[in-house]
């Protein structure tokens, strides 16, 4: 049992997560770097007297993370609860939980907080606006306040659920981490097929017929290109001289080629 | 065309900044084309034109969002510029909407550039974690926010100071192959995030589950969603959990049997 987090710290983390969370969003860790910054005060409270432990946890917390911002409160709450109960021992479990939950939470969260929410409230406001009525703009402001309230509650809901999880399964971390990894990897496999959206835009005209290269690839194996690019990136990252910054330039160059196949082949 | 007062320009840049801050935090509405167009109209004294430009662009872009960090046409800044051009030229809302669409597409690239520049922040933050320097990490994190604000404020500033001529000029100068290359890169770059994540997970040990998740959405994306994949992943995790539990229970039971056998003899 390590130190306890005060409610004040949890609130602080919550507000940091609400507003500046995504400022350092980047292609390498996405929201991860911001996540590390957001939980910093909590890490300090838990591991302040052990700089090595604090560094280790901050390194882990700054790793790849991406989900609907509204849903990140739940994950962060559970994360902090687990660490409070189990200390730095919980590192692998926390990592697995974060990567296992972010995908499905984003699936639910993007649908509710981005797609449905916007389609309902912003379209109502827009229809008012088209009639020249500016007061429709108050609708998203009011619902926005409700969203802020919900996100605040999410932090503490995640925290209490994470506590339960931690106390029930404290002696079974290893198998749970394994299971969370299985869930995480299954979801990540699905992400490859859904997040990397590039498809070949190359067609050859042979007489009357137009041959689309992508549709040929699709009959062989759909989403083959995203899978190859991910595995290629993974393989490159294992190389000694490769880091994620260099990988950006490799992928950028690849994009320049793949985005101009039509020009290169002169069709 | 360049008749825009310094005061109005400053106010519009404030609206732009507020919108960017809203976009990447709670999304109250200031990030939306609807709000940015309306507020710009308000500043320039023609709220009706702002409402119509903003609402039209809002409805056009309803289904589009930054899902998973995807870059989308910048209808937010385009709504500001479209409204401003419409009001100042006196050509009406339709004219502004017509200009706003190519502007939105053109500005798409700046969001990608901002996100790319954040890699510098990321590496700096990683280094500062090693020295536990909270102040520097905060500065780097805030610098990310600043580049994001700049990526919207700069084009709006240039667009309003130099007028609509600059839009067509830029479109003519940048070769088309760079634009299409950047668009393809934007679709490929998420692969990097996934590859880095795989480095953190026991990828080789549990390759089977990765392949399963991939196949479910690659071949079955008309039936399955990422939530379905997550439920299947949970089911597989539960199966794995029970098989571990059984493995542990089995030897214990066996040893009890052995003792009983001995007693019998």
Coordinates of C-alpha atoms in Angstrom, one line a residue:
Chain A
X1 CA 0.0 0.0 0.0
X2 CA 1.5 3.3 -1.0
X3 CA 0.4 6.8 -0.3
X4 CA -3.1 8.2 -0.8
X5 CA -4.2 10.8 -3.3
X6 CA -6.1 13.7 -1.9
X7 CA -9.4 14.8 -3.5
X8 CA -7.8 18.1 -4.3
X9 CA -5.2 16.4 -6.4
X10 CA -7.8 14.3 -8.2
X11 CA -9.7 17.5 -9.0
X12 CA -6.6 19.2 -10.2
X13 CA -5.9 16.2 -12.5
X14 CA -9.5 16.4 -13.7
X15 CA -9.3 20.1 -14.7
X16 CA -5.9 19.6 -16.4
X17 CA -7.4 16.7 -18.3
X18 CA -10.5 18.9 -19.2
X19 CA -8.7 21.8 -20.8
X20 CA -5.0 21.6 -21.8
X21 CA -4.8 17.8 -22.1
X22 CA -4.3 17.6 -25.9
X23 CA -1.9 20.5 -26.5
X24 CA 1.1 18.4 -27.2
X25 CA -0.9 15.9 -29.3
X26 CA 1.7 14.4 -31.7
X27 CA 1.9 11.5 -34.2
X28 CA 4.2 9.5 -32.0
X29 CA 2.4 9.2 -28.7
X30 CA -0.8 11.1 -29.7
X31 CA -2.4 12.2 -26.4
X32 CA 0.3 10.3 -24.4
X33 CA 2.7 13.1 -23.8
X34 CA -0.2 15.3 -22.5
X35 CA -1.4 12.4 -20.3
X36 CA 2.0 12.3 -18.7
X37 CA 1.8 16.0 -18.0
X38 CA -1.8 15.8 -16.7
X39 CA -1.1 13.1 -14.1
X40 CA 2.2 14.7 -13.0
X41 CA 0.8 16.2 -9.7
X42 CA -0.6 12.8 -8.8
X43 CA 2.7 11.0 -9.6
X44 CA 4.4 13.6 -7.4
X45 CA 2.0 12.9 -4.6
X46 CA 2.4 9.1 -4.9
X47 CA 6.1 8.8 -5.6
X48 CA 7.5 12.2 -4.6
X49 CA 10.0 10.6 -2.2
X50 CA 11.3 8.1 -4.8
X51 CA 12.5 10.0 -7.9
X52 CA 13.4 6.7 -9.8
X53 CA 9.9 5.3 -9.3
X54 CA 8.4 8.6 -10.3
X55 CA 10.5 8.7 -13.5
X56 CA 9.6 5.1 -14.3
X57 CA 5.9 5.8 -14.0
X58 CA 6.0 9.1 -15.9
X59 CA 7.8 7.3 -18.7
X60 CA 5.0 4.8 -18.8
X61 CA 2.3 7.3 -18.5
X62 CA 3.7 9.4 -21.4
X63 CA 3.5 6.5 -23.8
X64 CA 1.0 6.1 -26.7
X65 CA -2.5 7.0 -25.8
X66 CA -5.5 8.1 -27.7
X67 CA -9.2 8.2 -27.0
X68 CA -12.2 10.5 -27.0
X69 CA -11.1 13.3 -24.5
X70 CA -14.4 13.0 -22.6
X71 CA -13.7 9.3 -22.0
X72 CA -10.1 9.7 -20.9
X73 CA -11.4 10.9 -17.5
X74 CA -12.7 7.4 -16.8
X75 CA -9.4 5.7 -17.7
X76 CA -7.4 8.3 -15.8
X77 CA -9.5 7.8 -12.7
X78 CA -9.1 4.1 -12.8
X79 CA -5.4 4.4 -13.5
X80 CA -4.8 6.6 -10.4
X81 CA -6.9 4.3 -8.2
X82 CA -4.9 1.3 -9.3
X83 CA -1.6 3.1 -8.6
X84 CA -2.8 4.3 -5.2
X85 CA -3.7 0.7 -4.2
X86 CA -0.8 -1.1 -5.7
X87 CA 2.0 1.5 -6.1
X88 CA 4.5 1.2 -8.9
X89 CA 3.9 -2.5 -9.0
X90 CA 0.8 -1.8 -11.0
X91 CA 2.8 -0.3 -14.0
X92 CA 2.2 -3.2 -16.4
X93 CA -1.4 -3.6 -15.4
X94 CA -2.0 0.2 -15.8
X95 CA -0.4 0.2 -19.3
X96 CA -2.4 -2.8 -20.4
X97 CA -5.6 -1.3 -19.0
X98 CA -5.0 2.0 -20.7
X99 CA -4.3 0.4 -24.1
X100 CA -7.1 -2.1 -23.7
X101 CA -9.7 0.6 -22.8
X102 CA -8.8 3.5 -25.0
X103 CA -9.9 1.8 -28.3
X104 CA -13.4 0.7 -27.2
X105 CA -13.9 3.9 -25.2
X106 CA -13.0 5.9 -28.3
X107 CA -15.5 3.8 -30.2
X108 CA -18.3 4.6 -27.8
X109 CA -17.1 8.2 -27.0
X110 CA -16.6 9.3 -30.6
X111 CA -20.1 8.1 -31.5
X112 CA -21.8 9.8 -28.5
X113 CA -19.7 12.9 -27.8
X114 CA -18.6 13.7 -31.4
X115 CA -21.0 12.3 -33.9
X116 CA -24.4 12.1 -32.2
X117 CA -23.9 15.1 -30.0
X118 CA -22.9 17.3 -32.8
X119 CA -25.5 16.0 -35.2
X120 CA -28.2 16.8 -32.7
X121 CA -27.3 20.1 -31.0
X122 CA -25.2 21.8 -33.6
X123 CA -27.6 21.1 -36.4
X124 CA -30.5 22.5 -34.4
X125 CA -28.5 25.6 -33.7
X126 CA -27.5 25.8 -37.4
X127 CA -31.1 25.6 -38.5
X128 CA -32.0 28.5 -36.2
X129 CA -29.0 30.4 -37.6
X130 CA -30.0 29.9 -41.2
X131 CA -33.3 31.7 -40.3
X132 CA -31.2 34.5 -38.9
X133 CA -31.8 33.7 -35.2
X134 CA -28.5 33.9 -33.3
X135 CA -30.0 32.6 -30.0
X136 CA -29.8 29.1 -31.3
X137 CA -26.1 29.3 -30.4
X138 CA -27.0 29.1 -26.7
X139 CA -28.1 25.5 -27.2
X140 CA -24.6 24.0 -27.6
X141 CA -23.3 26.3 -24.8
X142 CA -25.9 24.9 -22.4
X143 CA -25.3 21.3 -23.4
X144 CA -21.6 22.0 -23.3
X145 CA -21.8 22.9 -19.6
X146 CA -23.6 19.6 -19.1
X147 CA -20.7 17.8 -20.9
X148 CA -18.2 19.5 -18.5
X149 CA -20.2 18.3 -15.5
X150 CA -20.3 14.7 -17.0
X151 CA -16.6 14.7 -17.6
X152 CA -16.0 15.9 -14.0
X153 CA -18.1 13.0 -12.7
X154 CA -16.3 10.5 -15.0
X155 CA -13.0 11.1 -13.2
X156 CA -14.4 10.0 -9.9
X157 CA -16.5 7.2 -11.4
X158 CA -13.3 5.8 -13.0
X159 CA -11.5 6.3 -9.7
X160 CA -14.1 4.4 -7.6
X161 CA -14.4 1.6 -10.2
X162 CA -10.6 1.3 -10.4
X163 CA -10.4 1.0 -6.6
X164 CA -12.8 -1.9 -6.6
X165 CA -10.8 -3.6 -9.4
X166 CA -7.6 -3.1 -7.5
X167 CA -8.8 -4.4 -4.1
X168 CA -10.5 -7.5 -5.6
X169 CA -7.6 -8.5 -7.9
X170 CA -4.6 -7.3 -6.0
X171 CA -3.1 -10.8 -5.8
X172 CA -3.8 -11.6 -9.4
X173 CA -2.0 -8.9 -11.2
X174 CA 0.0 -11.1 -13.6
X175 CA -2.9 -13.0 -15.1
X176 CA -5.0 -9.9 -15.3
X177 CA -2.2 -8.1 -17.1
X178 CA -1.9 -11.0 -19.5
X179 CA -5.7 -10.9 -20.1
X180 CA -5.6 -7.1 -20.5
X181 CA -2.8 -7.5 -23.1
X182 CA -4.9 -10.0 -25.0
X183 CA -7.8 -7.5 -25.1
X184 CA -5.4 -4.7 -25.9
X185 CA -3.8 -6.5 -28.8
X186 CA -7.1 -7.7 -30.3
X187 CA -8.3 -4.1 -30.3
X188 CA -5.0 -2.8 -31.7
X189 CA -5.3 -5.3 -34.5
X190 CA -8.7 -3.9 -35.2
X191 CA -7.3 -0.4 -35.1
X192 CA -4.9 -1.2 -37.9
X193 CA -7.8 -2.0 -40.2
X194 CA -9.8 1.1 -39.2
X195 CA -7.4 3.9 -38.4
X196 CA -4.9 3.7 -41.2
X197 CA -7.2 4.8 -44.0
X198 CA -4.9 5.0 -47.0
X199 CA -6.0 3.1 -50.1
X200 CA -4.3 3.0 -53.5
X201 CA -5.7 5.6 -55.9
X202 CA -4.4 4.0 -59.1
X203 CA -6.3 3.0 -62.1
X204 CA -5.2 1.7 -65.4
X205 CA -7.3 2.1 -68.5
X206 CA -7.1 -0.9 -70.8
X207 CA -9.2 -0.4 -73.8
X208 CA -12.7 0.1 -72.6
X209 CA -12.1 -1.3 -69.1
X210 CA -10.8 0.6 -66.1
X211 CA -8.7 -1.5 -63.7
X212 CA -8.5 -0.3 -60.1
X213 CA -5.4 -1.7 -58.4
X214 CA -7.0 -1.3 -55.0
X215 CA -10.0 -3.5 -55.8
X216 CA -7.6 -6.2 -57.0
X217 CA -5.8 -5.9 -53.7
X218 CA -9.1 -6.0 -51.8
X219 CA -10.0 -9.3 -53.4
X220 CA -6.7 -10.7 -52.3
X221 CA -6.8 -9.2 -48.8
X222 CA -8.6 -6.1 -47.7
X223 CA -6.6 -3.6 -45.6
X224 CA -3.4 -5.3 -46.7
X225 CA -1.6 -1.9 -47.2
X226 CA -2.3 -0.6 -43.7
X227 CA -1.2 -3.9 -42.2
X228 CA 2.0 -3.9 -44.3
X229 CA 2.8 -0.2 -43.3
X230 CA 2.2 -0.9 -39.6
X231 CA 4.4 -4.1 -39.6
X232 CA 7.0 -2.2 -41.7
X233 CA 7.0 0.6 -39.1
X234 CA 7.2 -1.9 -36.2
X235 CA 10.1 -3.6 -37.9
X236 CA 11.9 -0.3 -38.5
X237 CA 11.4 0.8 -34.9
X238 CA 13.4 -2.3 -33.9
X239 CA 16.4 -1.1 -35.9
X240 CA 19.2 0.5 -34.0
X241 CA 19.4 3.8 -35.8
X242 CA 15.7 4.2 -36.1
X243 CA 13.6 6.3 -33.7
X244 CA 10.1 7.7 -34.0
X245 CA 11.2 11.0 -35.3
X246 CA 13.1 9.4 -38.2
X247 CA 10.1 7.2 -38.8
X248 CA 8.0 10.3 -39.4
X249 CA 10.2 11.3 -42.3
X250 CA 10.2 7.7 -43.7
X251 CA 6.4 7.7 -43.6
X252 CA 6.2 11.2 -45.0
X253 CA 8.4 10.2 -48.0
X254 CA 6.2 7.1 -48.4
X255 CA 3.1 9.4 -48.4
X256 CA 4.7 11.6 -51.1
X257 CA 5.2 8.5 -53.2
X258 CA 1.8 6.8 -52.5
X259 CA -0.1 10.1 -52.9
X260 CA 1.3 10.6 -56.4
X261 CA 1.2 7.1 -57.8
X262 CA -1.1 8.3 -60.5
X263 CA 1.4 10.9 -61.6
X264 CA 4.4 8.5 -61.3
X265 CA 2.8 5.9 -63.5
X266 CA 1.5 8.6 -65.9
X267 CA -2.1 7.7 -65.7
Chain B
X1 CA -10.8 44.8 -49.9
X2 CA -8.2 45.4 -47.2
X3 CA -10.4 47.8 -45.4
X4 CA -10.6 46.1 -42.0
X5 CA -9.9 48.1 -38.9
X6 CA -7.0 47.1 -36.6
X7 CA -9.5 46.7 -33.7
X8 CA -11.7 44.3 -35.8
X9 CA -8.6 42.4 -36.8
X10 CA -7.5 42.0 -33.2
X11 CA -10.9 40.9 -32.1
X12 CA -11.1 38.3 -34.9
X13 CA -7.7 36.9 -34.0
X14 CA -9.0 36.6 -30.4
X15 CA -12.1 34.7 -31.7
X16 CA -9.7 32.4 -33.6
X17 CA -7.5 31.8 -30.5
X18 CA -10.6 31.0 -28.4
X19 CA -11.8 28.6 -31.0
X20 CA -8.6 26.7 -31.1
X21 CA -8.5 26.4 -27.3
X22 CA -12.1 25.1 -27.4
X23 CA -11.4 22.7 -30.2
X24 CA -8.8 20.7 -28.3
X25 CA -10.5 20.9 -24.9
X26 CA -14.2 20.8 -24.0
X27 CA -15.7 21.8 -27.4
X28 CA -18.4 24.1 -26.0
X29 CA -18.9 25.4 -29.5
X30 CA -16.4 28.2 -30.2
X31 CA -14.4 25.7 -32.3
X32 CA -17.3 25.2 -34.7
X33 CA -17.8 27.0 -38.1
X34 CA -21.2 28.1 -36.8
X35 CA -19.7 30.1 -33.9
X36 CA -16.6 31.4 -35.7
X37 CA -18.7 32.7 -38.6
X38 CA -21.3 34.3 -36.4
X39 CA -18.8 36.0 -34.0
X40 CA -16.8 37.3 -37.0
X41 CA -20.0 38.7 -38.5
X42 CA -20.8 40.3 -35.1
X43 CA -17.4 42.0 -35.0
X44 CA -17.7 43.3 -38.6
X45 CA -21.3 44.5 -37.9
X46 CA -23.2 42.0 -40.1
X47 CA -24.2 39.1 -37.9
X48 CA -26.8 37.8 -40.4
X49 CA -24.1 37.1 -43.0
X50 CA -22.0 35.4 -40.3
X51 CA -24.9 33.3 -39.2
X52 CA -25.6 32.0 -42.7
X53 CA -22.0 31.4 -43.7
X54 CA -21.3 29.7 -40.4
X55 CA -24.5 27.6 -40.4
X56 CA -24.0 26.4 -44.0
X57 CA -20.4 25.3 -43.3
X58 CA -21.5 23.7 -40.0
X59 CA -24.1 21.6 -41.7
X60 CA -21.7 20.7 -44.5
X61 CA -19.2 19.4 -42.0
X62 CA -21.5 17.8 -39.4
X63 CA -20.3 14.2 -40.1
X64 CA -16.7 15.2 -40.0
X65 CA -14.7 15.2 -36.8
X66 CA -11.2 14.6 -35.6
X67 CA -11.8 10.9 -35.0
X68 CA -8.7 9.5 -33.5
X69 CA -6.6 12.5 -34.4
X70 CA -7.5 12.5 -38.1
X71 CA -7.0 15.8 -39.8
X72 CA -10.1 17.3 -41.4
X73 CA -10.7 20.4 -43.7
X74 CA -10.4 23.5 -41.5
X75 CA -14.0 24.8 -41.8
X76 CA -13.5 26.7 -38.6
X77 CA -10.9 29.2 -40.0
X78 CA -12.5 29.1 -43.4
X79 CA -15.8 30.3 -41.8
X80 CA -14.0 33.3 -40.3
X81 CA -12.4 34.2 -43.6
X82 CA -15.4 33.5 -45.7
X83 CA -17.6 35.6 -43.5
X84 CA -15.1 38.5 -43.5
X85 CA -14.7 38.4 -47.3
X86 CA -18.5 38.3 -47.7
X87 CA -19.1 41.2 -45.4
X88 CA -16.2 43.5 -46.5
X89 CA -16.8 42.9 -50.2
X90 CA -20.5 43.3 -49.8
X91 CA -21.0 40.3 -52.1
X92 CA -23.2 38.4 -49.7
X93 CA -23.1 35.1 -47.8
X94 CA -23.0 32.8 -50.9
X95 CA -19.8 34.5 -52.1
X96 CA -18.3 33.9 -48.7
X97 CA -19.3 30.2 -48.6
X98 CA -17.8 29.7 -52.1
X99 CA -14.5 31.1 -51.0
X100 CA -14.6 29.3 -47.7
X101 CA -14.6 25.8 -49.1
X102 CA -11.2 26.0 -51.0
X103 CA -9.8 27.8 -48.0
X104 CA -10.9 25.0 -45.7
X105 CA -9.2 22.4 -47.9
X106 CA -6.0 24.5 -48.2
X107 CA -5.7 25.0 -44.5
X108 CA -6.0 21.2 -43.8
X109 CA -2.2 21.0 -44.3
X110 CA -1.5 23.4 -41.4
X111 CA -3.1 21.1 -38.9
X112 CA -0.9 18.3 -40.0
X113 CA 2.2 20.6 -39.8
X114 CA 1.2 21.7 -36.2
X115 CA 0.8 18.0 -35.2
X116 CA 4.1 17.2 -36.7
X117 CA 5.9 20.0 -35.0
X118 CA 4.6 18.6 -31.7
X119 CA 7.1 15.8 -32.0
X120 CA 9.7 18.3 -30.9
X121 CA 7.7 19.0 -27.8
X122 CA 7.3 15.3 -27.2
X123 CA 11.0 14.5 -27.3
X124 CA 11.8 17.5 -25.1
X125 CA 9.2 16.4 -22.6
X126 CA 10.6 12.9 -22.6
X127 CA 14.1 14.3 -21.8
X128 CA 12.7 16.5 -19.0
X129 CA 11.0 13.5 -17.4
X130 CA 14.5 12.1 -16.9
X131 CA 15.4 15.2 -14.8
X132 CA 11.9 15.5 -13.3
X133 CA 11.8 19.1 -14.5
X134 CA 8.1 19.9 -14.2
X135 CA 8.5 23.5 -15.3
X136 CA 10.1 22.6 -18.6
X137 CA 7.6 19.9 -19.3
X138 CA 4.8 22.4 -18.8
X139 CA 6.5 24.9 -21.1
X140 CA 6.9 22.2 -23.9
X141 CA 3.3 21.1 -23.4
X142 CA 2.1 24.8 -23.6
X143 CA 4.3 25.3 -26.7
X144 CA 2.2 22.6 -28.4
X145 CA -0.9 24.6 -27.7
X146 CA 0.8 27.7 -29.0
X147 CA 1.8 26.2 -32.3
X148 CA -1.8 25.0 -32.7
X149 CA -3.1 28.5 -32.1
X150 CA -0.5 29.8 -34.5
X151 CA -1.6 27.3 -37.2
X152 CA -5.0 29.0 -37.3
X153 CA -4.2 32.6 -36.3
X154 CA -1.5 33.0 -38.9
X155 CA -3.6 32.1 -41.9
X156 CA -6.5 34.1 -40.7
X157 CA -4.2 37.1 -40.1
X158 CA -2.6 36.8 -43.6
X159 CA -6.0 36.2 -45.2
X160 CA -7.6 39.2 -43.6
X161 CA -4.6 41.6 -44.2
X162 CA -3.9 40.6 -47.8
X163 CA -7.4 39.7 -48.9
X164 CA -8.8 36.9 -51.0
X165 CA -6.2 37.3 -53.7
X166 CA -3.7 35.6 -51.5
X167 CA -5.8 32.5 -51.3
X168 CA -5.8 31.8 -55.1
X169 CA -2.1 32.8 -55.2
X170 CA -1.1 30.2 -52.7
X171 CA -3.2 27.6 -54.3
X172 CA -1.4 28.3 -57.6
X173 CA 2.1 28.3 -56.0
X174 CA 2.1 25.0 -54.1
X175 CA 2.5 22.1 -56.5
X176 CA -0.4 19.7 -56.5
X177 CA 1.8 16.7 -55.9
X178 CA 2.8 18.1 -52.5
X179 CA -0.8 18.5 -51.5
X180 CA -1.7 15.0 -52.5
X181 CA 1.4 13.7 -50.9
X182 CA 0.6 15.3 -47.6
X183 CA -2.9 14.0 -47.8
X184 CA -1.6 10.4 -48.3
X185 CA 0.9 11.0 -45.4
X186 CA -1.9 12.1 -43.1
X187 CA -3.7 8.8 -43.8
X188 CA -0.5 6.7 -43.3
X189 CA 0.9 8.4 -40.2
X190 CA -1.5 6.8 -37.7
X191 CA 0.4 3.5 -38.5
X192 CA 3.3 4.9 -36.6
X193 CA 1.3 5.4 -33.4
X194 CA 0.1 1.8 -33.6
X195 CA 3.6 0.5 -34.3
X196 CA 5.0 2.3 -31.2
X197 CA 2.1 0.9 -29.1
X198 CA 2.9 -2.6 -30.3
X199 CA 6.5 -2.0 -29.0
X200 CA 5.0 -1.6 -25.5
X201 CA 2.7 -4.6 -25.6
X202 CA 3.7 -8.3 -25.7
X203 CA 3.1 -8.3 -29.5
X204 CA 5.1 -11.4 -30.5
X205 CA 3.7 -13.4 -27.6
X206 CA 0.1 -12.7 -28.4
X207 CA 0.4 -12.2 -32.2
X208 CA -2.6 -14.5 -32.6
X209 CA -5.0 -12.0 -31.0
X210 CA -3.6 -9.1 -33.0
X211 CA -4.2 -11.0 -36.2
X212 CA -7.7 -11.9 -35.1
X213 CA -8.6 -8.3 -34.3
X214 CA -7.2 -7.2 -37.6
X215 CA -9.1 -9.8 -39.6
X216 CA -12.4 -9.0 -37.9
X217 CA -12.3 -5.3 -39.0
X218 CA -10.4 -5.8 -42.3
X219 CA -12.9 -8.4 -43.7
X220 CA -15.9 -7.7 -41.5
X221 CA -16.0 -3.9 -41.2
X222 CA -19.6 -4.0 -42.5
X223 CA -20.7 -6.1 -39.5
X224 CA -18.2 -5.4 -36.8
X225 CA -17.2 -2.2 -35.1
X226 CA -14.2 -1.5 -32.9
X227 CA -16.6 -2.1 -29.9
X228 CA -17.5 -5.5 -31.3
X229 CA -13.7 -6.3 -31.6
X230 CA -13.3 -5.1 -27.9
X231 CA -16.1 -7.5 -26.8
X232 CA -14.5 -10.4 -28.6
X233 CA -11.2 -9.4 -27.1
X234 CA -12.8 -9.4 -23.6
X235 CA -14.2 -12.9 -24.3
X236 CA -10.8 -14.2 -25.4
X237 CA -9.2 -12.6 -22.3
X238 CA -11.8 -14.3 -20.1
X239 CA -11.2 -17.6 -21.7
X240 CA -7.5 -17.1 -21.2
X241 CA -8.1 -16.2 -17.6
X242 CA -10.1 -19.3 -16.9
X243 CA -7.6 -21.6 -18.5
X244 CA -4.9 -20.1 -16.3
X245 CA -7.1 -20.6 -13.2
X246 CA -7.7 -24.2 -14.3
X247 CA -4.0 -24.9 -14.8
X248 CA -3.3 -23.7 -11.3
X249 CA -6.2 -25.7 -9.8
X250 CA -5.3 -28.9 -11.6
X251 CA -1.9 -29.8 -10.0
X252 CA -3.3 -29.1 -6.6
X253 CA -6.2 -31.5 -7.2
X254 CA -3.8 -34.1 -8.5
X255 CA -1.6 -34.1 -5.4
X256 CA -4.6 -34.5 -3.2
X257 CA -5.6 -37.6 -5.2
X258 CA -2.1 -39.0 -4.8
X259 CA -2.3 -38.7 -1.0
X260 CA -5.6 -40.5 -1.0
X261 CA -4.1 -43.3 -3.0
X262 CA -1.3 -43.7 -0.5
X263 CA -3.7 -43.8 2.4
X264 CA -5.8 -46.5 0.7
X265 CA -2.7 -48.7 0.3

